[in-house]
Amino acid sequence: MNKFVKLFFGVFGAFGVSWLGFVAYPYLTFAGLQLNKDPNTQEVAPPAKPGTAEQGYHIYASNGCIYCHSQFVRDKNEGSDIDREWGKRRTVARDYLYDRQVFLGTSRLGADLTNVGVRQTDPQWFYRYLYSAHPESAMPAYKWLFRTQKIVGQPSVDGVKLDGADAPPPGYEVVPTEDGKALVDYLLSLKRNYALPEAPEPTE
Amino acid sequence: MSAMNQQIRLLQEPTDSVERSIRAPVLIFFGAAAFWLALGSLFWLLNVSQMYTPEAWWALPGIGWLSFGRSYPVFLNCMVYGWASGAGIGVGLWLLAKLCGTPLRRPSLPIVGAILWNVGVGLGILSILAGNGNGKEMLEFPGPVAFILFLALLIIGFWAVSMFVHREPGATYVSQWYLVGAFLWFPWMYATASALLNPFRIPGVAQSAIHWWFCGALMQLWLTPIALAASYYFLPKIVGKPIYTYRLALVGFWGTAIFGGWTGLIHGMGGPLPAWMITVSVVANVLMLIPVIANALNFHLTVRDSFEDLRWHLPLRFLLFGGFAYMVWNTLGALLSFRTFGRLAQFTFVSAGHRYLGLIAFCSMILFGALYLIVPRLLGRDWQYPRLAKTHLWFNVVGLGMIGFDLVIGGAIQGFALQDSKISMDAINDLIQPFLLVQNVAVLLIFVANISFAAAVKLILLLPTRVRPQEPAAESSKESLPEVSVA
């Protein structure tokens, strides 16, 4: 029994230290992060996200966007992220203050999406890209986020403008499903283009 | 009788009450694990095909629930929870029962645990396919499923640890230490990560810290200890000599226990987490080389003199391949944690290659070797078709070698290209096409290998043919070895 107690405490102690360092510490520290209020303009950063983004997180997660896309910008001396115009400055902990789910990511088969809502502001661009990015990009087609329906009366406002082989038959239109709209709302909300004092834009 | 079965039988002792008591839960875990392995390999093949030929019919374009973003987590979770953890729990329970010399009390509860675990894995896989995965790599199962798995773990962990507490008096062996550690650490880390990332979903980047901490600990403090416990048990048994030195075994155990929990955060290099966390993780990855070299050296010195006689011992070759992969995996991990290499390898196939080295080339291969030795003795039967085991070995060796080199070289090229902002993302994609092709071929080979293994396991479990005749007692003379204790 004595040996078990020794082993038990050794085993718990060894692992418990890493638990304190990498679980308890970040949990306590990041839970206490505050918004940044600009003393001159009284602007608050990061700005609040639209309510539709919550459902979008779920679609982003369950369709595995994270397996090819990251959501963090490294400093200029760490990589080409800023040169690739994925962001003007590195991202810091406060950038994720409002994210109910954080998708930092470990793979970049596709572009970083930290600021994709800054680069592309037109929902139509996202719809067309998600419907079929082939052949210009290797991204899979997410056609199940859309449905083809008969046009009754006026065409839908968010009907996807498609041409060539993707175009629906005459009298029909391709519209995003609720899931598709939620995902695009979420992607449009990805804008970390406000200023934070702890992450100044690199000067040169 | 084939040479392979002859070799395995040399290790047999008469099955005793201790082994009979754990037969049912262990065989449930093994049978289910073989199924998850086959399913996971199928989804892996689908996934790499979707990367290389996204528009071909075999990549099943347009089917949402089988798309790239779901086939990957299904593959990974089948491998981690269904196969490696399931088979690992089985091997761990068997080893603990053998080494502690205690029959399992109330064997019905671990059976419940085994069923619960596999039902949980099945529900988790279905949830991912149905679009309820939560996008946290290796923790994709939704909250309620994670809770089922946690319950199963509590039952099994309690049983495992209680076997150690009620062990026969005498010295303990290093395998027992690893297993007690593993069965205490895993429920703890799984509960922490699942609870904080699923139902409570704490805000902000603490999520990523906890997630990456879990990924590192899962490999270093759950699957690795089980694989090492099996190696420390079977290598001396096969060569018929005690382990070379207990001092190195001690260094290996405590080194793994102390550094293992800190290894995961190198993924966050350059990210929004505090710099000290990354630095600590870098240091831990380098220090991991101490226990790794201690263990690998110990294994090497144990089998060195017997290697010539035993080079065609099939389970031994699985164990030695795994041991070699253990070295390569951790050496790569240490290299990648240096910022110069880490910056390049971050976000590339090198990370994937590093993961497969640990999960598949190391842990899986050791578990294969252990299953080849344990299953026939639990059933009192021979493997029906040793040819399946040979296919399994060689297709795996070639496939894993191929994918290892492919992902490291392809990933390095991808990494250099990513560093150069003048090369567009689409151009990088064109650049890595040949590597995706090689990956596809390699995974096809591994798929064939793993299907052979799953078929062999199903055959021996379900076809009660070729019952082994009673062996003369002289054959088991190698069994009465003294085991060296570490405490």
mmCIF file of C-alpha atoms in Angstrom, chain A residues 1 3-4 7-8 10-12 14-19 21-23 25-27 30 54 58 61-64 66-68 70 72-74 77-80 83-84 86 90-93 96-97 99-111 134 136-138 140 144, chain B residues 51 55 64 67-70 72-73 131-137 140 161 164 167 172 177 184-185 188-189 192 196 201-202 204-208 212-213 221 254 257 261-262 265 267 269-272 274 276-277 339 343 346-347 417-421 423 425-426 428-429 432:
data_model
loop_
_atom_site.group_PDB
_atom_site.id
_atom_site.type_symbol
_atom_site.label_atom_id
_atom_site.label_comp_id
_atom_site.label_asym_id
_atom_site.label_seq_id
_atom_site.Cartn_x
_atom_site.Cartn_y
_atom_site.Cartn_z
ATOM 1 C CA MET A 1 0.000 0.000 0.000
ATOM 2 C CA LYS A 3 4.280 1.869 -2.594
ATOM 3 C CA PHE A 4 0.929 2.673 -4.131
ATOM 4 C CA LEU A 7 3.338 6.141 -6.862
ATOM 5 C CA PHE A 8 -0.063 7.776 -6.647
ATOM 6 C CA GLY A 10 4.262 10.996 -7.724
ATOM 7 C CA VAL A 11 2.008 10.409 -10.676
ATOM 8 C CA PHE A 12 -0.532 13.017 -9.595
ATOM 9 C CA ALA A 14 3.994 15.219 -11.993
ATOM 10 C CA PHE A 15 0.865 15.633 -14.073
ATOM 11 C CA GLY A 16 -0.817 18.123 -11.755
ATOM 12 C CA VAL A 17 1.910 20.700 -12.318
ATOM 13 C CA SER A 18 1.242 20.725 -16.050
ATOM 14 C CA TRP A 19 -2.479 20.887 -15.309
ATOM 15 C CA GLY A 21 0.291 25.596 -15.779
ATOM 16 C CA PHE A 22 -1.601 24.865 -18.969
ATOM 17 C CA VAL A 23 -5.209 24.547 -17.746
ATOM 18 C CA TYR A 25 -3.495 29.362 -15.303
ATOM 19 C CA PRO A 26 -4.889 30.235 -18.759
ATOM 20 C CA TYR A 27 -8.418 29.621 -17.518
ATOM 21 C CA PHE A 30 -7.968 34.828 -19.870
ATOM 22 C CA GLU A 54 -23.128 31.716 -32.963
ATOM 23 C CA HIS A 58 -21.103 25.262 -35.295
ATOM 24 C CA ALA A 61 -16.565 23.320 -36.695
ATOM 25 C CA SER A 62 -18.715 20.470 -37.947
ATOM 26 C CA ASN A 63 -17.654 20.845 -41.579
ATOM 27 C CA GLY A 64 -14.005 20.778 -40.626
ATOM 28 C CA ILE A 66 -10.326 24.110 -39.055
ATOM 29 C CA TYR A 67 -8.424 21.220 -40.664
ATOM 30 C CA CYS A 68 -7.126 23.501 -43.450
ATOM 31 C CA SER A 70 -5.936 28.793 -39.262
ATOM 32 C CA PHE A 72 -4.071 33.612 -36.098
ATOM 33 C CA VAL A 73 -1.557 36.035 -37.522
ATOM 34 C CA ARG A 74 2.051 35.708 -36.454
ATOM 35 C CA ASN A 77 9.679 37.922 -37.703
ATOM 36 C CA GLU A 78 7.776 34.647 -37.214
ATOM 37 C CA GLY A 79 6.476 34.129 -40.724
ATOM 38 C CA SER A 80 5.050 35.643 -43.884
ATOM 39 C CA ASP A 83 3.311 39.974 -45.959
ATOM 40 C CA ARG A 84 0.555 37.715 -47.245
ATOM 41 C CA TRP A 86 -3.656 38.084 -43.684
ATOM 42 C CA ARG A 90 -0.162 39.907 -34.976
ATOM 43 C CA THR A 91 -3.189 38.613 -33.091
ATOM 44 C CA VAL A 92 -3.222 38.561 -29.296
ATOM 45 C CA ALA A 93 -5.399 36.986 -26.606
ATOM 46 C CA TYR A 96 -10.597 36.218 -29.207
ATOM 47 C CA LEU A 97 -12.476 37.737 -26.297
ATOM 48 C CA ASP A 99 -15.229 34.002 -29.632
ATOM 49 C CA ARG A 100 -17.414 31.371 -28.049
ATOM 50 C CA GLN A 101 -15.303 28.855 -29.927
ATOM 51 C CA VAL A 102 -11.696 29.597 -30.779
ATOM 52 C CA PHE A 103 -10.300 28.021 -33.940
ATOM 53 C CA LEU A 104 -6.594 28.847 -33.960
ATOM 54 C CA GLY A 105 -5.803 25.849 -36.157
ATOM 55 C CA THR A 106 -2.675 23.873 -36.980
ATOM 56 C CA SER A 107 -2.824 23.633 -40.772
ATOM 57 C CA ARG A 108 -2.636 26.062 -43.653
ATOM 58 C CA LEU A 109 -3.639 24.155 -46.728
ATOM 59 C CA GLY A 110 -5.891 27.146 -47.243
ATOM 60 C CA ALA A 111 -5.459 30.828 -46.408
ATOM 61 C CA HIS A 134 -12.774 24.354 -58.286
ATOM 62 C CA GLU A 136 -8.840 27.691 -59.231
ATOM 63 C CA SER A 137 -8.599 26.404 -55.657
ATOM 64 C CA ALA A 138 -8.241 22.990 -54.036
ATOM 65 C CA PRO A 140 -13.797 21.117 -51.633
ATOM 66 C CA TRP A 144 -24.929 20.743 -49.292
ATOM 67 C CA MET B 51 -7.133 15.732 -50.843
ATOM 68 C CA GLU B 55 -13.487 15.630 -57.951
ATOM 69 C CA GLY B 64 -22.012 16.299 -47.109
ATOM 70 C CA SER B 67 -16.987 15.161 -47.056
ATOM 71 C CA PHE B 68 -13.344 16.002 -46.340
ATOM 72 C CA GLY B 69 -14.124 17.966 -43.180
ATOM 73 C CA ARG B 70 -15.887 14.967 -41.639
ATOM 74 C CA TYR B 72 -10.760 13.449 -41.257
ATOM 75 C CA PRO B 73 -12.157 13.629 -37.709
ATOM 76 C CA GLY B 131 -22.553 17.323 -38.478
ATOM 77 C CA ASN B 132 -22.257 17.592 -34.706
ATOM 78 C CA GLY B 133 -18.490 17.460 -34.425
ATOM 79 C CA ASN B 134 -17.087 20.393 -32.512
ATOM 80 C CA GLY B 135 -13.927 20.992 -34.530
ATOM 81 C CA LYS B 136 -11.438 20.474 -31.708
ATOM 82 C CA GLU B 137 -8.991 17.964 -33.127
ATOM 83 C CA GLU B 140 -14.623 16.206 -31.754
ATOM 84 C CA VAL B 161 -5.903 0.734 -10.261
ATOM 85 C CA PHE B 164 -2.601 -2.789 -8.505
ATOM 86 C CA ARG B 167 -1.602 -7.053 -6.057
ATOM 87 C CA THR B 172 6.522 -4.087 -8.679
ATOM 88 C CA TRP B 177 3.959 1.906 -13.013
ATOM 89 C CA LEU B 184 -5.028 7.775 -13.553
ATOM 90 C CA TRP B 185 -3.917 10.417 -16.052
ATOM 91 C CA TRP B 188 -8.266 13.257 -15.516
ATOM 92 C CA MET B 189 -7.121 14.867 -18.769
ATOM 93 C CA THR B 192 -10.762 18.370 -17.901
ATOM 94 C CA LEU B 196 -13.988 22.880 -20.376
ATOM 95 C CA ARG B 201 -16.991 26.205 -23.435
ATOM 96 C CA ILE B 202 -14.868 28.776 -21.702
ATOM 97 C CA GLY B 204 -11.099 33.012 -25.388
ATOM 98 C CA VAL B 205 -7.762 31.446 -26.171
ATOM 99 C CA ALA B 206 -7.698 29.465 -22.916
ATOM 100 C CA GLN B 207 -9.636 26.966 -25.058
ATOM 101 C CA SER B 208 -6.672 26.530 -27.363
ATOM 102 C CA TRP B 212 -3.258 21.591 -27.158
ATOM 103 C CA TRP B 213 -2.291 20.567 -23.632
ATOM 104 C CA LEU B 221 0.714 10.213 -20.953
ATOM 105 C CA TRP B 254 9.707 9.626 -14.209
ATOM 106 C CA ALA B 257 5.621 11.557 -16.150
ATOM 107 C CA GLY B 261 2.109 16.948 -19.821
ATOM 108 C CA TRP B 262 3.927 20.016 -21.124
ATOM 109 C CA LEU B 265 1.664 23.724 -26.838
ATOM 110 C CA HIS B 267 1.411 24.225 -31.996
ATOM 111 C CA MET B 269 4.212 29.106 -31.732
ATOM 112 C CA GLY B 270 3.767 32.726 -32.754
ATOM 113 C CA GLY B 271 0.132 32.628 -31.666
ATOM 114 C CA PRO B 272 -1.856 34.633 -29.130
ATOM 115 C CA PRO B 274 1.700 33.977 -23.674
ATOM 116 C CA TRP B 276 6.308 31.583 -21.644
ATOM 117 C CA MET B 277 3.827 28.792 -22.349
ATOM 118 C CA ARG B 339 11.891 27.894 -33.445
ATOM 119 C CA ARG B 343 8.325 28.166 -37.744
ATOM 120 C CA GLN B 346 4.048 24.953 -38.404
ATOM 121 C CA PHE B 347 0.822 24.587 -40.431
ATOM 122 C CA ALA B 417 6.903 28.055 -49.754
ATOM 123 C CA LEU B 418 4.588 29.346 -47.024
ATOM 124 C CA GLN B 419 7.442 31.532 -45.736
ATOM 125 C CA ASP B 420 7.734 33.234 -49.117
ATOM 126 C CA SER B 421 4.801 35.579 -49.529
ATOM 127 C CA ILE B 423 4.278 32.179 -53.724
ATOM 128 C CA MET B 425 -1.501 29.593 -51.711
ATOM 129 C CA ASP B 426 -2.769 28.023 -54.946
ATOM 130 C CA ILE B 428 1.772 25.911 -53.017
ATOM 131 C CA ASN B 429 -1.087 23.544 -53.636
ATOM 132 C CA ILE B 432 2.538 19.579 -53.053
#
